[in-house]
Structures are given as C-alpha cells and as structure tokens.
Coordinates of N, CA, C and O in Angstrom, one line a residue:
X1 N 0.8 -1.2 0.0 CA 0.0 0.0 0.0 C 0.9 1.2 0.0 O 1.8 1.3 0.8
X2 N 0.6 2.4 -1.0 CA 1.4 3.2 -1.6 C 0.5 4.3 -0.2 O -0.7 4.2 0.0
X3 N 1.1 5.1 0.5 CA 0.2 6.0 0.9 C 0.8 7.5 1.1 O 2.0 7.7 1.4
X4 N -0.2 8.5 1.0 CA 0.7 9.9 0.4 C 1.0 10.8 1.8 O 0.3 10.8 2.8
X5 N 2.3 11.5 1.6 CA 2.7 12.2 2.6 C 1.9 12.6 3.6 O 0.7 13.0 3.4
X6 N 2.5 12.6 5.0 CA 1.4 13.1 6.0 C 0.0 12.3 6.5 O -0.9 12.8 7.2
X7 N 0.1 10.7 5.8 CA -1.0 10.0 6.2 C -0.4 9.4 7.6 O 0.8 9.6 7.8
X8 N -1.1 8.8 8.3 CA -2.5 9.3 8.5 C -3.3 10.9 8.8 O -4.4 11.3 8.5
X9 N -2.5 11.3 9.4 CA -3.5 12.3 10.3 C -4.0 13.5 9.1 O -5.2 13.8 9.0
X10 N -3.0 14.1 8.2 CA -3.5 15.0 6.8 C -2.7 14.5 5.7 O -1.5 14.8 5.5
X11 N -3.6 13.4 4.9 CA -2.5 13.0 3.9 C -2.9 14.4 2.8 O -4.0 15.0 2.7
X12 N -1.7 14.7 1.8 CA -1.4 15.5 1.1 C -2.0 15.2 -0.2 O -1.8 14.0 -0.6
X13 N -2.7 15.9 -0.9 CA -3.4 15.4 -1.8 C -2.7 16.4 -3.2 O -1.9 17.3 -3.3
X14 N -3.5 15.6 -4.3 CA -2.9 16.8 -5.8 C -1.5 16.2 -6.3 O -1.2 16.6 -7.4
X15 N -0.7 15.4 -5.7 CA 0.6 15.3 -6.1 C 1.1 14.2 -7.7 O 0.3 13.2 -7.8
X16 N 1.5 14.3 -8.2 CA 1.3 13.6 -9.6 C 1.6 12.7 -9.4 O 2.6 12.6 -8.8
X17 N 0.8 11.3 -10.0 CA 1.6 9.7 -9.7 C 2.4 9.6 -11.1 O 1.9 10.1 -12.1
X18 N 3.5 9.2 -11.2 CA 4.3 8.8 -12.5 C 4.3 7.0 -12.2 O 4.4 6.6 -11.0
X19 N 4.3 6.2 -13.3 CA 5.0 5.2 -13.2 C 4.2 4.1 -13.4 O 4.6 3.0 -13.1
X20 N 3.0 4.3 -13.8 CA 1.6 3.2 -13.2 C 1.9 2.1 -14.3 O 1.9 0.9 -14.1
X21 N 2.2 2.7 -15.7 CA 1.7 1.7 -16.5 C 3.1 0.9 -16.8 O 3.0 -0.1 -17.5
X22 N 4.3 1.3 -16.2 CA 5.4 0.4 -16.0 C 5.1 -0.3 -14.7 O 5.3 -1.5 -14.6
X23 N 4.8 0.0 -14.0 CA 4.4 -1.0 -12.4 C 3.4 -2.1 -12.9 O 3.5 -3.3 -12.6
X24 N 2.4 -1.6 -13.6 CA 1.1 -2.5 -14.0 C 2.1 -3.9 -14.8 O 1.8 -5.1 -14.4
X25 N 3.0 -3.6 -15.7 CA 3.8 -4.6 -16.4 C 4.6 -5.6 -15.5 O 4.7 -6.8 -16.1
X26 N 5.0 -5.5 -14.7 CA 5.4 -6.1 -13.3 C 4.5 -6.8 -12.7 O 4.6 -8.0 -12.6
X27 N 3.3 -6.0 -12.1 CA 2.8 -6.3 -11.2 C 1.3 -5.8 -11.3 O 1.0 -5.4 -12.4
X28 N 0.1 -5.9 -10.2 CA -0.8 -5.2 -10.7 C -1.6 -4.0 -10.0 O -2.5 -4.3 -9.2
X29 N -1.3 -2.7 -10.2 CA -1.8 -1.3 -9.3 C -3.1 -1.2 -9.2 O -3.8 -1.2 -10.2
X30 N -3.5 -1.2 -8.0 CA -4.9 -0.7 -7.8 C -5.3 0.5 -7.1 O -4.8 0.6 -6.0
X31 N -6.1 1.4 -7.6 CA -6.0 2.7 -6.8 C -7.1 2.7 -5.8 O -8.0 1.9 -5.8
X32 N -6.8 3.7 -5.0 CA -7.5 3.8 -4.0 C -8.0 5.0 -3.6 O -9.3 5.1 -3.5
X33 N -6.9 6.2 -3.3 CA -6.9 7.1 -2.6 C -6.3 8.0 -3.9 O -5.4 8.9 -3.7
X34 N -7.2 7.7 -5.5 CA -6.7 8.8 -7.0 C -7.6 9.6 -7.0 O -8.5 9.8 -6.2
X35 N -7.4 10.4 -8.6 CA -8.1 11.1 -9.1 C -7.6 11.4 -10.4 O -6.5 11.1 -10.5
X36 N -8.3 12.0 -11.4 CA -7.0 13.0 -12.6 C -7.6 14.0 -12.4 O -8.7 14.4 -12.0
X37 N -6.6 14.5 -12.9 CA -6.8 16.3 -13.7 C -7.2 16.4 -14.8 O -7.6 15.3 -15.4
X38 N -7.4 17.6 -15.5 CA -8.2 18.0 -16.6 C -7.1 17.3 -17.5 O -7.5 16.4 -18.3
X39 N -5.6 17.7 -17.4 CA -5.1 17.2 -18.6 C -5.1 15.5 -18.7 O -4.7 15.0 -19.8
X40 N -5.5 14.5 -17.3 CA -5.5 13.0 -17.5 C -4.4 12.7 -16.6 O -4.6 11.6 -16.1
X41 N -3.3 13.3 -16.2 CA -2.6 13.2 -15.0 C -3.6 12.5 -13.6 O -4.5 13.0 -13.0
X42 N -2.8 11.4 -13.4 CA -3.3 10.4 -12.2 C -2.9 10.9 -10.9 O -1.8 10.5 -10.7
X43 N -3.5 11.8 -9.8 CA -3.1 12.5 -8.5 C -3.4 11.6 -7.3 O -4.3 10.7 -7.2
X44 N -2.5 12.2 -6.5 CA -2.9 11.4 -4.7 C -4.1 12.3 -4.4 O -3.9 13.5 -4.4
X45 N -5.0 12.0 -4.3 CA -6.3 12.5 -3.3 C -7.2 11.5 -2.5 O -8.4 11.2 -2.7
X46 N -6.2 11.1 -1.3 CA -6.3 10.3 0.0 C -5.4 9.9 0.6 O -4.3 10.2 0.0
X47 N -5.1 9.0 1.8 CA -4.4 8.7 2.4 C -3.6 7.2 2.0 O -2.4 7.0 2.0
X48 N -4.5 6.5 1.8 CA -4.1 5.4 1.1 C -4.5 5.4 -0.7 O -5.6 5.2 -1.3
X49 N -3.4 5.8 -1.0 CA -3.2 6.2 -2.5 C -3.1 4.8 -3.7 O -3.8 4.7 -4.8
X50 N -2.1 3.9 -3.2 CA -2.3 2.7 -4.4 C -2.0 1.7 -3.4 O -1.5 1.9 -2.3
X51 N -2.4 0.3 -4.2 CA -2.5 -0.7 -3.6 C -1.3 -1.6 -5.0 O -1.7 -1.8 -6.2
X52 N -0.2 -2.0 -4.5 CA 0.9 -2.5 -5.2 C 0.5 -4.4 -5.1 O 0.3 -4.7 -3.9
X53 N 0.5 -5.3 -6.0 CA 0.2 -6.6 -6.2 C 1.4 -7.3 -6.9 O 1.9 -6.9 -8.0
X54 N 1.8 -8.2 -6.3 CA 2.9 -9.4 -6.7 C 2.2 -10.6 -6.8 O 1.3 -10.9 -6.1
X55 N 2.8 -11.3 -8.0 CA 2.3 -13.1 -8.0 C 3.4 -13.5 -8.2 O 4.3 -12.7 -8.6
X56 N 3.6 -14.7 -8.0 CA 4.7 -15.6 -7.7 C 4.0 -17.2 -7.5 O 2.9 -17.7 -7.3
X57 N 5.3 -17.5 -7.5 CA 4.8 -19.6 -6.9 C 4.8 -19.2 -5.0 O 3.9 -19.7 -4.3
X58 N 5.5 -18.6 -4.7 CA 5.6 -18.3 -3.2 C 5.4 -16.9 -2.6 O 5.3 -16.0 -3.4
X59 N 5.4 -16.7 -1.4 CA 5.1 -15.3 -1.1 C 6.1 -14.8 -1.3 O 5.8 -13.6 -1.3
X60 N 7.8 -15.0 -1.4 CA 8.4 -14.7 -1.2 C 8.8 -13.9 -2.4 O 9.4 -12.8 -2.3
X61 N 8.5 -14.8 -3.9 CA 8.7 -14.6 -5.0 C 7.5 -13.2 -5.1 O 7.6 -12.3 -6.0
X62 N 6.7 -13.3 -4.3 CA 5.2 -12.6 -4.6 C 5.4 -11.0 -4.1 O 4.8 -10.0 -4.3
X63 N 6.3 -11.4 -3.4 CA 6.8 -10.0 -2.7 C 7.8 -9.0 -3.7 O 7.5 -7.9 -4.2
X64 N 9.0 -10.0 -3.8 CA 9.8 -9.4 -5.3 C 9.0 -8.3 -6.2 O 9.1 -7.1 -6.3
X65 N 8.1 -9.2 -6.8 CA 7.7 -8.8 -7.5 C 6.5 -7.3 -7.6 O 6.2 -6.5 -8.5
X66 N 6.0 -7.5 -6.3 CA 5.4 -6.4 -5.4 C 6.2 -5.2 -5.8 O 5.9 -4.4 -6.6
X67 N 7.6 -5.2 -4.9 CA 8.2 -4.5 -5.0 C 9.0 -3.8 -5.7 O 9.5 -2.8 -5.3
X68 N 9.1 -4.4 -6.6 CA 9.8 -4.4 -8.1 C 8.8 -3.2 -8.9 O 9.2 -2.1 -9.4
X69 N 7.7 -3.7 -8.8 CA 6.3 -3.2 -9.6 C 6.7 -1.1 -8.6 O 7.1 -0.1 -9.1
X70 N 6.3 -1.3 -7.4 CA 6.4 -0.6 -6.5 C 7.5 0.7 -6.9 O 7.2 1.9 -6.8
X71 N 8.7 0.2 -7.3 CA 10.0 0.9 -7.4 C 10.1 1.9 -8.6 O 11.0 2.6 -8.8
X72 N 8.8 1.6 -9.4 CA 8.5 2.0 -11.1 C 7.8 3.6 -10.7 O 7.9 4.6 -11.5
X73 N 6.9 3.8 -9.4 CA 5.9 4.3 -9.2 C 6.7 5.7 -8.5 O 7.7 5.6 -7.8
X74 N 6.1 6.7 -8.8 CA 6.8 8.0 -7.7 C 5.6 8.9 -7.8 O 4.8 9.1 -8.7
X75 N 5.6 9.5 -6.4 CA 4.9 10.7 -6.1 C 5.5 11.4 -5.0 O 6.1 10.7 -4.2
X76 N 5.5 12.8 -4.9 CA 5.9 13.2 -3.4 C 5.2 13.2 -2.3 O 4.0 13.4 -2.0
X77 N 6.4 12.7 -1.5 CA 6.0 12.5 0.0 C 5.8 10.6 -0.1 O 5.9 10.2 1.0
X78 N 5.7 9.7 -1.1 CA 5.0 8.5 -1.3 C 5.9 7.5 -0.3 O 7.0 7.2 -0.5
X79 N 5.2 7.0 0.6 CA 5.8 6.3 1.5 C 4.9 5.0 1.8 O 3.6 5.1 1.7
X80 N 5.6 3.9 2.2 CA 5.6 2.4 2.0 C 5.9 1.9 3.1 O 7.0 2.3 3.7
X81 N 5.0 0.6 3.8 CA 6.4 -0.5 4.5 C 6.8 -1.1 3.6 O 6.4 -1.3 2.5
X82 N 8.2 -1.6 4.6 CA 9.3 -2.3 4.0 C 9.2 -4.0 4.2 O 9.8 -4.8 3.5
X83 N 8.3 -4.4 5.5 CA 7.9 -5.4 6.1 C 7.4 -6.3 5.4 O 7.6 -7.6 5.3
X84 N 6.5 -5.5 4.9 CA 5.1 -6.6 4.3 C 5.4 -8.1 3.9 O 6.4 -8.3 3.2
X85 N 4.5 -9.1 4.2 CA 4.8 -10.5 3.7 C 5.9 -11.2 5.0 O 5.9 -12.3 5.3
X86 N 6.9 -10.3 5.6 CA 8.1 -10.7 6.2 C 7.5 -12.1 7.2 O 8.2 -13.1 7.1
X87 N 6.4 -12.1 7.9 CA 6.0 -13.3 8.7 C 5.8 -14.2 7.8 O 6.3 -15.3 8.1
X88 N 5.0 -14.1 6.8 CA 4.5 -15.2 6.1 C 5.8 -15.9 5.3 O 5.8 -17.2 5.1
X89 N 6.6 -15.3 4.9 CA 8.2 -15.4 4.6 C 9.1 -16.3 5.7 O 9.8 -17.2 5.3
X90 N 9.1 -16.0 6.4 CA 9.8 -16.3 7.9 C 8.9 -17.3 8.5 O 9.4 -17.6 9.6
X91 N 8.1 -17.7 8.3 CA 7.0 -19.1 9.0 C 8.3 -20.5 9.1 O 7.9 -21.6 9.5

C-alpha cells in the first residue's frame, strides 16, 4: 500500500503519480486514494493512495515482484512499509 505524505492524520493530496503503467507490467496497481486532472494526470487524493500486487509460486517470490512493480511508481511524499509479507516469509 502506496500512501501519500502526511498520512495518516492530513495525507497531502494533488501530487502527480508517474509510473503506473510500467508497475502494471510487473505487477498489478490498484487505486485507492486517485483522481485526474483535466489534462489526465493520475493525483494522490487520499491517504491510502495505491495498492501495489505481486504473483509468484511463493510469497516470497510474490513480494519481489510487489516490489519491483512498487519501485516503477513516484509521487511526493510516497511512503511504503518495507515489512510486508516478512512473517509469512519467515514461518
């Protein structure tokens, strides 16, 4: 989960997403917290902004690939855990 500066308490909204349709090639983006602009520009407007998806044979592989997709994507302020999957990994 991609979520925009200042979440929770005032996430920052308006800021430009770049990267979707190279992440999508990886992996699969789901929005959450978008919007566009007049010119079609995809914006953060919410606190939980995208939702980043990995597949794999394993979680482990499923994560990679999460993150991989993840690394394609920029907005300001755009902050992430680093954790995710780690238990299910580590079982």
């Amino acid at each position: 989960m991609l979520a925009a500066q200042n979440y929770p308490e005032t996430p920052k909204k308006g800021d430009v997403i770049s990267g979707l349709d190279a992440a999508n090639q990886i992996g699969k983006v789901f929005h959450a917290g978008t919007t566009a602009n007049e010119k079609g520009d995809v914006l953060t407007n919410g606190g939980r902004v995208l939702c980043v998806v990995g597949l794999g044979d394993d979680v482990a592989q499923a994560k990679a690939k999460a993150y991989s997709a993840l690394e394609k994507i920029s907005f300001d302020g755009m902050q992430y855990r680093k954790d995710i999957a780690d238990k299910a990994i580590n079982r």
